XYZ file of C-alpha atoms in Angstrom:
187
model
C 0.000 0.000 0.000
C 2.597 2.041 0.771
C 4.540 1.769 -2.265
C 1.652 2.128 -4.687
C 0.718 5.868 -2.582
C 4.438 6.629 -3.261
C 4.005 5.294 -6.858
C 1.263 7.829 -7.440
C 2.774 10.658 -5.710
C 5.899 10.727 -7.930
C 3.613 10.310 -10.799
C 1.693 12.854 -9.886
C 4.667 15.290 -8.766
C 6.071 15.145 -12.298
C 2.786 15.336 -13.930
C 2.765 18.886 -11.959
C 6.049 19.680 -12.523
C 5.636 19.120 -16.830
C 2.147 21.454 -16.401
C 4.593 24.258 -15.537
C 7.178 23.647 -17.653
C 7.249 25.549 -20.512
C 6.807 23.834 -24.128
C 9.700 24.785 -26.522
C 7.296 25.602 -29.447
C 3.743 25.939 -27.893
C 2.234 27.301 -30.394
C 0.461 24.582 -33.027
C -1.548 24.714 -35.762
C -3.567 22.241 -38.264
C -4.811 23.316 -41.634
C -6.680 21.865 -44.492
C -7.533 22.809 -48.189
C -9.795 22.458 -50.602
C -10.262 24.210 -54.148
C -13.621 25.914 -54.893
C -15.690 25.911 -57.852
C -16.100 29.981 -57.687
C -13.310 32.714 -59.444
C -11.702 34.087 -56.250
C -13.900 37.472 -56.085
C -16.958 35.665 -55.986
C -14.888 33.193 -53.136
C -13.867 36.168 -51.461
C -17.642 38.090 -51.302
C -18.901 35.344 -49.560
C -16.138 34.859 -47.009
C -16.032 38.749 -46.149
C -19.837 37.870 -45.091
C -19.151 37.294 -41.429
C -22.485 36.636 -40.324
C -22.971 33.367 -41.797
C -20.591 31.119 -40.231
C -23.799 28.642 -38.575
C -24.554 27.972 -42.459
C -21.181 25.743 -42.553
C -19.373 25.588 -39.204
C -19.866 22.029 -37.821
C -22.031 22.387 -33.888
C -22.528 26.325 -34.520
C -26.511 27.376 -34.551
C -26.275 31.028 -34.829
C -23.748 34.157 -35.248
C -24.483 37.408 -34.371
C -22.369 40.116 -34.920
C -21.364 42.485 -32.076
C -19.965 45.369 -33.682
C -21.006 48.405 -35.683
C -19.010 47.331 -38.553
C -19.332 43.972 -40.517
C -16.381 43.178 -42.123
C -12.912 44.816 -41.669
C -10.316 44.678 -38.828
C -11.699 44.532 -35.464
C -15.373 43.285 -36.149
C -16.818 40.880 -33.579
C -19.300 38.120 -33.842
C -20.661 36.159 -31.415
C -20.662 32.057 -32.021
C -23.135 30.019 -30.707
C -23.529 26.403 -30.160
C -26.797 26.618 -28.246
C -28.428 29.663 -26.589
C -26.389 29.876 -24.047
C -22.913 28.732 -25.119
C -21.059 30.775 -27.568
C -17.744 31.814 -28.027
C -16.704 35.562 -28.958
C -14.658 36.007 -32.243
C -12.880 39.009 -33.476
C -10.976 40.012 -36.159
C -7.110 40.784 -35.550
C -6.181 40.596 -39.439
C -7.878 41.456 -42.466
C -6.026 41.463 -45.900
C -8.822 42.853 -48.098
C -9.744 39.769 -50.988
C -7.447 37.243 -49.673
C -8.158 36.313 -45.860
C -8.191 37.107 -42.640
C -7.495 35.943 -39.114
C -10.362 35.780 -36.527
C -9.491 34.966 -32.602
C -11.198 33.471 -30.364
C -12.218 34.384 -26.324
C -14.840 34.748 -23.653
C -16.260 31.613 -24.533
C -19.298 29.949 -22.441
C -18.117 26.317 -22.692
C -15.108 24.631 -22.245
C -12.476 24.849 -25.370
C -9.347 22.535 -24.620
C -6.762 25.472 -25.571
C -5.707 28.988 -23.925
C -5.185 31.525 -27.109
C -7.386 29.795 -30.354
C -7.073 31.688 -33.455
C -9.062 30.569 -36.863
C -7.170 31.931 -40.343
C -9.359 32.242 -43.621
C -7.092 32.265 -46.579
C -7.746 32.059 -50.304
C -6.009 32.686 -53.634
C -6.796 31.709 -57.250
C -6.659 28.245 -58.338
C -7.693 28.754 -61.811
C -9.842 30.849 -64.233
C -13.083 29.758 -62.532
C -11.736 28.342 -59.101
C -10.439 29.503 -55.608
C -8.267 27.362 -52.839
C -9.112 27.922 -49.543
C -6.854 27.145 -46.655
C -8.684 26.936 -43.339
C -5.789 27.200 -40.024
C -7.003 26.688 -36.840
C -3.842 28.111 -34.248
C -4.053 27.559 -30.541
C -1.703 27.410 -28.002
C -2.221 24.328 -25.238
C -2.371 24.562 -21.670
C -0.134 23.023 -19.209
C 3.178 23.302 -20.338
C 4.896 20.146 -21.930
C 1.946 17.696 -20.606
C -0.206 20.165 -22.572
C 2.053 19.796 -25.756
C 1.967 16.297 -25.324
C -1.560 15.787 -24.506
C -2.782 17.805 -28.023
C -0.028 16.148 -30.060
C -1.330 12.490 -28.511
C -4.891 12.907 -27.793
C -6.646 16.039 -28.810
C -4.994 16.931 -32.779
C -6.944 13.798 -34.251
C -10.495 15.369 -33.163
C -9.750 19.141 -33.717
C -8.002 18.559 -37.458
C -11.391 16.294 -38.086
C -13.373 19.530 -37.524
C -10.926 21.499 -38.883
C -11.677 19.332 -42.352
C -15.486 19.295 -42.017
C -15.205 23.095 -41.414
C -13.341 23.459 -44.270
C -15.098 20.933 -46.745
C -18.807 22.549 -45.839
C -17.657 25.832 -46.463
C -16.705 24.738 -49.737
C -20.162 23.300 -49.850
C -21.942 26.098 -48.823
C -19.758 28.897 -50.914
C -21.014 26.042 -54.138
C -24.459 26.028 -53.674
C -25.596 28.911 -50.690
C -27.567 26.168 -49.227
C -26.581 25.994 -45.423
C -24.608 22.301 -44.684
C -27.094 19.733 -42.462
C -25.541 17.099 -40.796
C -26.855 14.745 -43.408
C -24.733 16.679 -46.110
C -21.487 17.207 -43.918
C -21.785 13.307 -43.443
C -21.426 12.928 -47.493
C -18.857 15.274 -47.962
């Protein structure tokens, strides 16, 4: 008995110990791509419509926007998974018909990362076609066990909605029809 309580309190000292101890490179990031059937402009109209983002993003039921402005640097929208969990988003980068960065705070619920930051970025793919590169940046918590726990545990779930992000905006950008569950299980 005695052992295993020392057992567990060494394992549980160094668990502490790598939650303070600061990761080399804590910042991390997962992307994906897809090209769009839509010349760039058109691409880019629709992505500079902040207000839409419950018409592709996967568990999102409304947005609201929170500023006097709509689109430009510094606009803020409000996220919502239900009506009474959202997250806050704000833009901190806008590069006018190419992208822009949106980050992420005072959510409601629990998100698994201090610091989250979404980038929107497209260029021209062709005559008639845009690629769009969806990055969602976030810096873990707890030090090294944090950096170890995302690159172990948590990356596999956050680049899967990361991709279904990405694919039903392509969807929705295609044919304006918001993306159902049934359709973001197809694509």
């Amino acid at each position: 008995m005695m052992k295993k309580s020392i057992a567990v309190g060494v394992t549980l000292f160094v668990l502490g110990g790598l939650s303070f101890w600061p990761a080399e490179n804590s910042r991390m990031a997962i992307s994906s791509t897809v090209v769009i059937d839509l010349p760039v402009e058109q691409s880019w109209e629709k992505m500079s419509d902040l207000a839409v983002s419950h018409y592709y993003v996967p568990d999102v039921v409304d947005t609201q926007i929170l500023t006097e402005k709509t689109q430009g640097l510094r606009v803020s929208r409000r996220v919502f998974k239900s009506e009474d969990q959202y997250v806050d988003e704000t833009v901190v980068e806008w590069n006018e018909g190419s992208g822009f960065v949106i980050k992420l705070h005072n959510e409601t619920f629990f998100l698994p990362f201090n610091e989250g930051r979404f980038r929107y970025q497209i260029a021209e793919a062709g005559e008639q076609q845009t690629e769009f590169t969806g990055t969602m940046s976030f810096e873990p918590p707890m030090g090294l066990l944090g950096d170890w726990l995302f690159r172990n545990v948590l990356a596999s779930p956050i680049e899967e909605t990361v991709d279904q992000t990405v694919l039903s905006l392509r969807y929705f950008y295609e044919t304006g029809q918001p993306v159902s569950e049934e359709i973001r299980a197809t694509l």
